[in-house]
Coordinates of C-alpha atoms in Angstrom, one line a residue:
Chain A
M73 CA 257.0 73.4 215.4
E74 CA 255.0 75.1 217.8
E75 CA 257.3 76.1 220.8
Q76 CA 257.2 73.9 223.5
L77 CA 257.5 75.9 227.0
V78 CA 256.4 73.5 229.9
E79 CA 258.9 72.8 232.1
T80 CA 258.9 68.4 232.8
M81 CA 261.1 66.9 235.9
S82 CA 263.2 64.4 234.4
S83 CA 262.6 60.4 235.8
D84 CA 266.4 60.4 236.5
L85 CA 265.4 64.0 239.4
P86 CA 264.9 63.3 242.4
R87 CA 268.4 62.7 243.2
S88 CA 270.0 62.2 246.4
V89 CA 273.5 64.8 245.7
A90 CA 274.5 65.2 249.3
K91 CA 274.2 64.5 252.5
G92 CA 270.1 65.6 253.1
V93 CA 270.5 67.4 249.8
T94 CA 268.3 65.5 246.9
W95 CA 268.3 68.2 243.2
M96 CA 265.2 68.6 242.3
S97 CA 264.9 70.1 238.5
S98 CA 263.0 70.5 235.7
C99 CA 263.1 70.9 232.6
L100 CA 262.1 72.8 229.6
P101 CA 262.2 71.4 226.4
F102 CA 263.5 73.6 223.4
H103 CA 262.4 71.8 220.2
L104 CA 264.5 73.1 217.4
A105 CA 264.6 71.7 214.1
D106 CA 266.7 68.4 213.8
R107 CA 266.3 67.4 217.8
V108 CA 265.3 68.5 221.2
I109 CA 267.7 69.9 223.7
H110 CA 266.4 70.1 227.7
G111 CA 267.5 73.5 230.2
H112 CA 267.8 73.1 233.7
N113 CA 265.4 75.1 235.7
S114 CA 266.5 73.3 239.7
T115 CA 266.0 73.6 242.4
Y116 CA 267.6 71.7 245.5
L117 CA 265.7 70.1 249.0
V118 CA 268.4 70.3 252.0
Q119 CA 267.3 67.9 255.1
G120 CA 268.0 68.2 258.4
E121 CA 266.3 66.6 261.2
H122 CA 263.3 68.7 262.1
S123 CA 263.7 71.5 259.8
S124 CA 264.6 70.9 255.5
I125 CA 265.0 74.4 253.3
L126 CA 264.3 74.7 249.0
V127 CA 267.1 77.2 247.3
D128 CA 265.3 78.8 244.6
T129 CA 261.6 77.4 244.0
G130 CA 261.5 76.6 239.8
N131 CA 259.3 77.9 238.1
P132 CA 255.0 78.6 237.8
S133 CA 255.0 75.9 234.9
S134 CA 257.0 73.3 236.9
W135 CA 254.1 74.2 240.2
P136 CA 252.3 71.1 239.2
I137 CA 255.5 68.0 239.5
I138 CA 257.5 70.3 242.0
S139 CA 254.7 70.7 244.5
S140 CA 254.2 66.2 244.4
T141 CA 258.2 66.4 244.9
L142 CA 257.6 68.1 247.7
D143 CA 254.8 66.1 249.1
E144 CA 257.8 62.7 247.3
L145 CA 260.3 64.4 249.6
L146 CA 258.7 65.8 253.2
D147 CA 256.9 62.4 254.0
G148 CA 253.6 64.9 255.5
R149 CA 256.4 67.8 257.6
E150 CA 255.9 71.0 256.1
L151 CA 258.6 72.9 254.0
S152 CA 260.1 75.1 256.9
Y153 CA 261.8 77.9 255.0
V154 CA 263.0 78.1 251.2
F155 CA 265.5 81.0 250.1
P156 CA 265.1 82.3 246.1
T157 CA 268.5 83.4 245.4
H158 CA 267.3 86.3 243.6
P159 CA 264.1 87.1 242.1
E160 CA 263.6 86.1 238.5
L161 CA 260.9 84.1 237.8
P162 CA 263.0 80.6 237.9
H163 CA 264.6 81.1 241.4
T164 CA 261.5 83.0 242.7
G165 CA 258.7 82.6 240.9
N166 CA 256.8 80.2 243.2
L167 CA 257.0 80.9 245.8
P168 CA 252.9 82.4 246.3
R169 CA 252.1 79.0 245.7
L170 CA 254.5 77.9 249.0
V171 CA 253.0 79.3 250.4
E172 CA 250.0 79.0 249.9
K173 CA 250.4 75.7 250.6
Y174 CA 252.7 75.8 253.4
P175 CA 251.4 78.9 255.3
N176 CA 254.0 79.3 257.8
I177 CA 257.4 78.5 255.6
Q178 CA 259.5 81.7 256.1
V179 CA 261.3 83.4 252.3
V180 CA 264.6 84.2 254.1
G181 CA 268.1 85.7 251.9
D182 CA 267.9 89.1 250.6
I183 CA 264.2 89.9 250.4
R184 CA 264.6 93.7 249.4
D185 CA 261.9 94.2 246.5
Y186 CA 260.1 91.0 248.0
H187 CA 257.3 92.5 249.8
L188 CA 256.6 95.3 245.6
F189 CA 256.4 91.9 243.7
Y190 CA 254.7 90.0 246.1
P191 CA 252.7 91.7 248.1
Q192 CA 250.9 89.3 250.1
I193 CA 253.4 87.3 250.9
V194 CA 255.5 89.8 253.4
P195 CA 254.8 88.3 257.0
N196 CA 256.4 85.6 255.2
L197 CA 259.4 87.5 254.7
H198 CA 262.3 87.0 256.9
A199 CA 265.7 89.5 256.3
K200 CA 269.2 87.4 255.5
V201 CA 273.0 88.8 255.3
P202 CA 276.0 86.8 254.8
G203 CA 277.0 84.7 257.4
D204 CA 273.6 83.9 259.4
K205 CA 272.9 80.1 259.7
V206 CA 269.1 78.2 259.6
D207 CA 268.7 75.2 261.8
L208 CA 268.1 72.7 260.1
G209 CA 268.1 69.9 262.8
G210 CA 271.5 68.4 262.8
Q211 CA 272.6 70.6 259.2
E212 CA 272.7 74.5 259.0
F213 CA 272.5 75.9 255.9
V214 CA 275.0 79.1 255.8
V215 CA 273.8 81.9 253.4
V216 CA 276.9 83.2 251.3
E217 CA 277.7 86.8 249.5
A218 CA 277.5 85.6 246.5
L219 CA 280.5 86.2 244.2
I220 CA 278.7 86.1 240.3
R221 CA 275.8 87.4 239.8
D222 CA 273.5 89.7 237.4
L223 CA 270.9 91.3 239.5
P224 CA 272.2 93.2 242.7
N225 CA 270.3 91.4 245.5
T226 CA 271.5 87.5 245.0
Q227 CA 272.7 85.4 247.3
W228 CA 274.5 81.9 247.7
G229 CA 273.7 79.7 250.1
F230 CA 276.1 76.2 252.0
A231 CA 275.5 73.4 253.2
P232 CA 277.7 72.8 255.1
G233 CA 277.5 69.2 256.3
A234 CA 276.9 68.3 252.8
G235 CA 280.1 70.6 251.2
V236 CA 276.9 71.1 248.9
L237 CA 277.6 75.8 248.0
F238 CA 274.4 76.6 246.1
T239 CA 274.8 79.0 243.2
A240 CA 272.1 80.5 241.6
D241 CA 273.2 81.6 238.4
G242 CA 276.8 81.2 239.1
F243 CA 278.7 77.7 237.3
C244 CA 275.8 77.8 234.9
Y245 CA 277.1 76.7 231.3
M246 CA 275.9 74.5 228.3
H247 CA 278.4 71.2 228.1
R248 CA 278.2 70.8 223.7
P249 CA 279.6 72.3 221.2
E250 CA 276.9 71.9 218.5
L251 CA 274.5 73.0 220.3
D252 CA 273.6 77.2 219.1
D253 CA 271.4 78.8 222.5
E254 CA 272.0 80.8 224.8
D255 CA 270.7 79.1 228.0
P256 CA 272.4 76.3 229.0
V257 CA 271.4 73.4 227.8
H258 CA 272.0 69.8 227.3
L259 CA 269.9 66.5 225.6
P260 CA 267.8 64.3 227.6
G261 CA 268.5 61.3 229.4
E262 CA 271.7 63.9 231.2
C263 CA 268.9 66.0 233.4
G264 CA 270.0 64.3 236.4
L265 CA 274.0 63.6 235.3
T266 CA 276.4 66.0 237.3
T267 CA 279.5 67.0 236.1
G268 CA 281.9 63.8 237.0
E269 CA 280.1 61.4 235.3
L270 CA 278.8 63.1 231.9
Q271 CA 280.7 61.7 228.5
V272 CA 281.1 65.7 226.6
P273 CA 283.5 68.1 229.1
I274 CA 282.6 71.6 229.0
A275 CA 283.7 73.0 226.5
V276 CA 285.4 76.9 226.6
E277 CA 283.8 77.9 224.1
N278 CA 280.2 76.6 225.4
A279 CA 281.1 79.2 228.9
A280 CA 282.1 81.9 226.6
F281 CA 278.9 81.7 224.6
F282 CA 276.6 81.4 228.2
T283 CA 278.7 84.2 230.1
G284 CA 278.7 86.5 227.5
S285 CA 275.8 86.4 226.8
A286 CA 273.1 85.5 230.6
L287 CA 276.1 87.3 232.1
Y288 CA 276.2 90.9 230.2
W289 CA 278.4 92.1 232.1
A290 CA 281.7 89.6 231.6
R291 CA 281.3 91.3 228.0
F292 CA 282.5 94.6 229.6
A293 CA 284.4 94.0 232.7
N294 CA 287.8 92.0 232.9
D295 CA 288.0 91.0 235.8
A296 CA 287.2 87.3 235.4
D297 CA 290.8 86.3 237.8
A298 CA 289.8 88.3 240.2
V299 CA 286.7 87.8 240.3
Y300 CA 287.3 83.7 240.9
D301 CA 289.8 84.3 243.0
R302 CA 287.5 84.7 245.4
V303 CA 285.7 81.9 244.2
L304 CA 288.6 79.4 244.6
H305 CA 289.2 81.0 248.2
L306 CA 285.3 80.9 249.1
I307 CA 285.9 77.5 248.1
D308 CA 289.1 76.8 250.1
E309 CA 287.6 79.0 253.2
L310 CA 284.2 76.8 254.0
G311 CA 285.2 73.5 252.5
V312 CA 283.0 73.0 249.4
T313 CA 283.2 69.7 247.8
S314 CA 280.9 70.0 245.2
V315 CA 278.8 73.3 243.2
A316 CA 274.9 73.0 242.7
P317 CA 274.1 76.0 239.8
T318 CA 270.3 76.6 239.0
H319 CA 271.0 75.9 235.3
G320 CA 273.8 72.8 234.0
N321 CA 275.0 69.8 236.1
F322 CA 275.1 69.4 239.2
I323 CA 278.9 69.9 239.8
S324 CA 280.7 67.5 241.4
N325 CA 284.2 68.0 239.6
I326 CA 284.7 71.5 240.7
R327 CA 288.3 71.9 240.3
D328 CA 288.4 70.5 237.0
V329 CA 285.0 72.4 236.3
E330 CA 286.8 75.2 237.2
P331 CA 289.0 76.9 234.7
I332 CA 286.5 75.9 231.6
I333 CA 284.0 78.2 233.3
R334 CA 287.4 80.4 234.2
A335 CA 288.6 80.8 230.6
G336 CA 285.1 80.8 229.0
H337 CA 284.4 84.0 231.2
K338 CA 287.5 85.4 230.1
R339 CA 286.5 84.7 226.8
A340 CA 283.6 86.4 227.4
Y341 CA 285.2 90.2 227.1
R342 CA 285.0 91.6 223.9
Y343 CA 287.5 95.5 224.8
E344 CA 290.7 93.5 224.7
T345 CA 292.1 96.3 222.2
A346 CA 290.3 99.0 223.9
Q347 CA 292.4 99.0 227.9
P348 CA 295.3 101.4 227.6
Chain B
M276 CA 246.5 108.9 238.8
F277 CA 247.8 108.9 236.0
T278 CA 249.2 111.8 234.3
S279 CA 249.2 112.7 230.5
L280 CA 252.5 113.0 228.8
H281 CA 251.3 113.5 224.7
A282 CA 247.8 114.4 224.5
D283 CA 245.3 111.1 223.7
K284 CA 248.9 110.2 222.4
L285 CA 250.4 108.4 226.3
T286 CA 249.7 108.2 229.6
V287 CA 252.3 107.3 232.6
L288 CA 250.0 105.3 235.1
G289 CA 251.9 103.8 237.9
G290 CA 252.5 104.4 242.2
N291 CA 255.2 105.4 244.1
I292 CA 257.8 103.1 245.4
P293 CA 259.1 104.2 249.2
L294 CA 262.6 105.2 250.0
D295 CA 263.1 103.0 252.9
G296 CA 265.4 100.6 253.0
R297 CA 264.3 97.9 251.1
V298 CA 264.9 98.1 247.6
S299 CA 268.0 96.7 245.6
W300 CA 268.1 98.6 243.0
V301 CA 268.6 102.7 244.7
P302 CA 271.5 103.4 246.1
Q303 CA 273.0 102.6 250.2
G304 CA 270.6 105.3 251.8
A305 CA 268.4 106.8 249.4
T306 CA 265.2 108.6 250.9
G307 CA 262.3 109.7 249.3
F308 CA 259.7 108.1 246.3
Q309 CA 260.5 106.8 243.5
P310 CA 257.4 106.6 241.2
S311 CA 257.5 103.1 239.3
N312 CA 256.3 103.7 236.0
A313 CA 253.8 101.7 233.3
Y314 CA 252.7 103.6 229.9
L315 CA 250.0 103.0 227.4
L316 CA 250.4 104.3 225.0
A317 CA 247.7 104.7 222.1
E318 CA 246.2 105.7 218.3
G319 CA 243.0 105.1 218.0
T320 CA 240.8 102.1 219.2
S321 CA 244.3 100.2 219.5
S322 CA 246.5 100.5 222.4
L323 CA 250.2 99.5 223.7
L324 CA 250.7 99.3 227.2
V325 CA 254.8 99.3 228.0
D326 CA 255.4 96.8 231.4
S327 CA 252.6 96.1 233.3
G328 CA 254.4 98.2 236.9
L329 CA 254.0 96.5 240.0
A330 CA 252.1 94.6 241.6
V331 CA 252.4 96.5 245.1
H332 CA 250.2 99.0 242.8
S333 CA 248.3 96.4 240.5
E334 CA 244.9 98.4 242.2
E335 CA 245.6 102.3 241.0
I336 CA 247.4 100.6 238.0
L337 CA 244.3 98.7 236.6
D338 CA 241.5 101.1 238.0
D339 CA 243.3 104.0 236.3
L340 CA 243.9 101.4 232.8
A341 CA 239.6 100.8 233.2
E342 CA 239.4 104.9 232.8
L343 CA 241.9 105.1 229.4
I344 CA 240.4 101.6 228.3
G345 CA 237.2 101.0 229.6
E346 CA 236.5 97.9 231.5
G347 CA 237.7 94.8 230.2
G348 CA 238.9 96.2 227.4
G349 CA 241.8 95.3 224.7
V350 CA 244.5 96.4 225.5
S351 CA 247.6 95.0 223.9
I352 CA 252.0 94.5 226.7
F353 CA 254.8 95.2 225.6
F354 CA 258.1 93.8 228.6
T355 CA 260.9 95.6 228.2
R356 CA 262.6 93.2 230.7
S357 CA 260.5 89.9 232.0
E358 CA 261.8 91.0 235.7
M359 CA 259.8 90.9 238.4
D360 CA 258.9 94.6 238.2
C361 CA 258.1 95.5 234.8
V362 CA 255.4 91.3 234.7
S363 CA 253.9 91.1 238.1
N364 CA 251.1 92.6 237.1
L365 CA 250.8 90.6 233.9
E366 CA 248.0 87.9 235.5
R367 CA 245.9 90.5 237.4
I368 CA 245.7 92.6 233.4
A369 CA 244.2 89.0 232.3
G370 CA 241.6 88.6 234.3
R371 CA 240.3 92.3 233.7
F372 CA 241.2 93.1 230.8
D373 CA 241.4 91.4 227.4
I374 CA 245.7 91.4 226.3
E375 CA 245.3 91.1 223.0
R376 CA 248.9 90.8 222.5
L377 CA 251.5 90.5 225.1
F378 CA 255.5 91.2 223.4
T379 CA 258.2 89.7 225.1
G380 CA 262.0 88.3 225.0
G381 CA 263.3 85.9 226.7
V382 CA 263.5 81.9 227.1
I383 CA 260.2 82.2 230.0
N384 CA 256.5 83.1 228.4
P385 CA 255.0 85.4 231.2
F386 CA 252.2 83.6 230.6
D387 CA 252.8 80.6 232.5
A388 CA 253.4 82.3 235.6
F389 CA 249.4 82.3 236.3
D390 CA 247.9 79.0 237.7
D391 CA 244.6 78.8 236.1
L392 CA 243.8 77.1 232.7
S393 CA 243.8 80.1 230.8
R394 CA 247.2 80.7 231.1
M395 CA 247.0 77.7 226.9
A396 CA 244.7 79.1 225.7
L397 CA 247.1 83.0 226.5
R398 CA 249.9 81.7 225.2
G399 CA 250.2 81.9 221.7
R400 CA 249.0 86.6 222.9
R401 CA 253.4 86.0 223.3
H402 CA 254.9 87.4 220.5
Q403 CA 258.8 87.0 220.8
I404 CA 260.1 90.1 219.6
D405 CA 264.5 88.4 219.7
A406 CA 263.5 84.8 217.9
H407 CA 266.5 86.0 216.5
R408 CA 270.4 85.9 217.9
T409 CA 273.2 86.8 215.9
E410 CA 276.8 84.6 216.2
E411 CA 278.3 86.3 219.1
G412 CA 274.2 86.1 221.9
D413 CA 272.6 89.3 221.4
S414 CA 269.2 88.5 220.6
L415 CA 268.8 91.8 218.3
A416 CA 270.8 93.1 216.4
R417 CA 268.1 95.9 214.9
A418 CA 264.9 97.2 215.6
A419 CA 261.7 95.1 216.0
E420 CA 258.7 96.8 215.2
I421 CA 255.3 96.6 217.4
Q422 CA 252.7 97.7 215.0
I423 CA 249.7 99.6 217.9
A424 CA 247.0 100.7 215.3
P425 CA 247.7 100.8 211.3
G426 CA 250.5 103.6 210.6
R427 CA 252.0 103.9 214.0
V428 CA 254.9 101.1 214.8
L429 CA 257.4 101.3 218.7
Q430 CA 260.7 100.1 217.8
V431 CA 262.3 97.8 219.3
E432 CA 265.9 97.1 219.7
S433 CA 267.8 95.3 222.3
P434 CA 270.8 98.2 224.0
L435 CA 273.7 98.1 224.3
L436 CA 273.1 99.7 227.6
R437 CA 272.0 96.8 230.3
L438 CA 272.6 94.1 232.5
L439 CA 270.0 91.6 231.6
P440 CA 267.7 90.8 228.4
T441 CA 266.2 94.5 227.6
F442 CA 264.5 96.0 224.9
W443 CA 263.5 99.4 224.6
G444 CA 261.2 101.5 222.0
W445 CA 261.4 104.5 220.0
D446 CA 257.7 105.8 220.0
Q447 CA 258.5 108.5 216.7
E448 CA 254.7 110.2 216.6
T449 CA 255.8 111.0 220.7
G450 CA 260.0 111.6 220.5
T451 CA 259.7 109.0 223.0
L452 CA 262.7 106.5 224.1
F453 CA 261.4 103.4 226.6
T454 CA 264.3 103.8 228.1
S455 CA 264.0 100.1 230.4
D456 CA 266.2 100.4 233.3
T457 CA 268.3 103.6 232.7
F458 CA 268.0 107.1 233.7
T459 CA 266.2 105.9 236.5
H460 CA 267.8 108.5 239.0
G461 CA 264.1 110.9 239.3
V462 CA 263.2 110.5 242.5
M463 CA 260.9 112.7 244.0
D464 CA 260.8 114.2 248.2
R465 CA 257.6 114.3 248.6
P466 CA 254.6 111.4 247.4
D467 CA 253.0 113.5 246.1
G468 CA 255.9 114.7 243.8
Q469 CA 256.6 116.2 240.9
R470 CA 257.3 112.8 238.7
I471 CA 257.4 114.9 235.6
I472 CA 260.5 116.3 235.5
D473 CA 260.7 118.8 232.4
S474 CA 261.2 123.1 232.5
T475 CA 258.6 123.5 234.9
V476 CA 260.3 121.8 237.5
E477 CA 263.1 122.9 238.7
D478 CA 265.9 121.1 238.2
T479 CA 268.1 119.3 240.9
T480 CA 269.7 115.6 239.4
T481 CA 273.4 116.5 239.3
V482 CA 276.1 113.6 238.6
E483 CA 276.3 111.8 241.8
Q484 CA 272.6 111.7 241.9
V485 CA 272.8 109.6 238.1
A486 CA 275.8 107.7 239.0
G487 CA 274.5 106.3 242.1
H488 CA 271.3 104.7 240.3
L489 CA 272.9 103.7 237.7
Y490 CA 276.0 101.7 239.9
A491 CA 272.7 100.2 242.2
K492 CA 272.1 98.1 240.1
Y493 CA 275.0 97.7 237.4
E494 CA 277.4 97.5 239.4
W495 CA 280.2 96.4 237.8
I496 CA 280.0 99.3 235.5
P497 CA 282.7 101.3 238.3
R498 CA 284.4 98.1 236.8
S499 CA 284.2 98.0 233.0
T500 CA 286.0 99.6 229.6
C501 CA 283.0 102.0 229.6
E502 CA 283.4 104.3 226.2
P503 CA 281.4 101.1 224.1
L504 CA 278.7 102.3 226.4
R505 CA 279.5 106.0 225.9
E506 CA 279.2 105.7 221.7
W507 CA 276.0 103.6 221.7
L508 CA 275.0 106.0 223.8
Q509 CA 275.2 109.0 222.0
D510 CA 274.6 107.8 219.0
K511 CA 272.0 107.1 219.9
F512 CA 270.2 109.6 221.3
D513 CA 272.0 112.2 218.2
T514 CA 270.3 109.2 216.0
L515 CA 266.9 110.1 217.5
D516 CA 266.8 113.5 218.5
P517 CA 264.0 112.3 221.9
E518 CA 262.0 114.7 223.8
I519 CA 260.9 112.6 226.0
I520 CA 262.8 109.7 228.2
A521 CA 260.2 107.1 230.1
P522 CA 262.5 104.5 232.3
S523 CA 259.9 101.5 234.1
R524 CA 260.8 103.7 237.0
G525 CA 262.0 107.1 238.5
C526 CA 260.8 110.6 236.9
V527 CA 260.1 110.9 233.5
L528 CA 262.5 113.1 231.6
K529 CA 260.8 115.8 228.8
G530 CA 261.5 118.2 226.9
R531 CA 264.8 118.3 224.4
D532 CA 266.9 120.8 227.1
V533 CA 266.2 118.0 230.1
V534 CA 267.2 115.0 227.4
R535 CA 269.9 117.3 226.6
R536 CA 271.1 116.7 230.3
H537 CA 269.8 113.7 231.8
L538 CA 272.2 112.8 228.6
D539 CA 275.5 114.6 229.4
F540 CA 274.7 113.4 233.0
M541 CA 274.6 109.6 231.8
L542 CA 277.6 109.7 229.6
D543 CA 279.8 111.2 232.7
A544 CA 278.2 108.7 234.6
L545 CA 279.8 106.3 231.9
T546 CA 283.4 107.7 232.3
P547 CA 283.9 106.2 236.0
Q548 CA 286.5 108.3 236.7
L549 CA 285.2 110.9 237.0
V550 CA 282.0 110.9 239.4

């Protein structure tokens, strides 16, 4: 069967998942021989009283549905900010379209390299560093150091009023043991479910497979405990109640999910016997 | 301004990146200019472009391409990575030339980054080069081949040393190894400096410089088990014995003595306690 590579928005979404935070996930359908599976590619809209910020942009192939969803959620207001977590197509691919639609939008975050990829949006680029805050009116968005990342110019974000930590490719996972794709996947009908609502829990082998593929360095760096201890410290320090990854379901029970992801990350390391 | 690396067979195109603190993949405080590279492999009337360069250099790359293959000419493209420093000129190239085939890995179809309806027609020209995966999740265990023209192929392999899904290319005809985002450490003091390090150039490269560039993007290397990476790299170079290292950015490394010297730098950089 011909591979379908056009993303669609699940009918279960957009969905409000915390105060002022809306989960807008488009899904990439993969047509396997005997079934269809989906891959989340989420964006999140954080809305305050006078401004809003979009976390990640989604793939260009999902732009029409993202654009119309923004129209619906913003109800005639301009989108003030977009926070691309890092410059890969699923996270930044719609930046030119967002600037065209909202000419005054501020692209905030670690914007190194963007002038080389998107020279036409240079006036919209505004560098931020961890600790910087964006006031949305009764709602803040705080830039946070990315503790799990692939590209070095990755940042996380946090909405204190909602308790939501936005982790880009961190905490991405698939949760079906029988699935065999390296991308974080789920079945149709599960697109809009939180991890607390999933009937089949995440398995360590799924987390290991995804981590070893998408966070390739986990094969070589045997430091999962150090990484996830820092993450837990950050969660405690900020008062995180839920985690919003770009790929994978919204995590409503982070204390249950973190040990599984940590164990999977440990298992992804390949050279245990090579250690002195 | 393009530069021929091997008469009628291999040309490097692209511009320079000012290292002014706005680039993430170089060491903090790096200065000077880093070449950004796209390579045109040619055989008769057939052409294969390896990466497409940076959007900020699109005008010079497209003009050079027009001079090399003719305005509106046909060209195939191979992306070593689906990262923006490799793919961000795809749409502009498609608007001016005929992209005959697009070889790329990963899930996302780069043609879907286009706005216009032509992407639907272009999608059929994409060739997935990592369709088969191993049980451990490796996207491509060993070489696939891209036919540049009858009798000439580019061998493609997913390297052990990588960050994101990445493919190296090997062109036996010119002895060129395309290494994508490794061996990127060659920078220039001036924008009109020598973008090729060969036996005619005073090579002031140090292992610290190589390590600095490697760790800037591969930040996990210093805390990692690197022996398998060193072994893989040594074996690769022993087997192929390349004459040219052609990275997606940074100076081209040309000549077997130069290649061997820079391999040694890289092997030392992959021994972090020595750096």
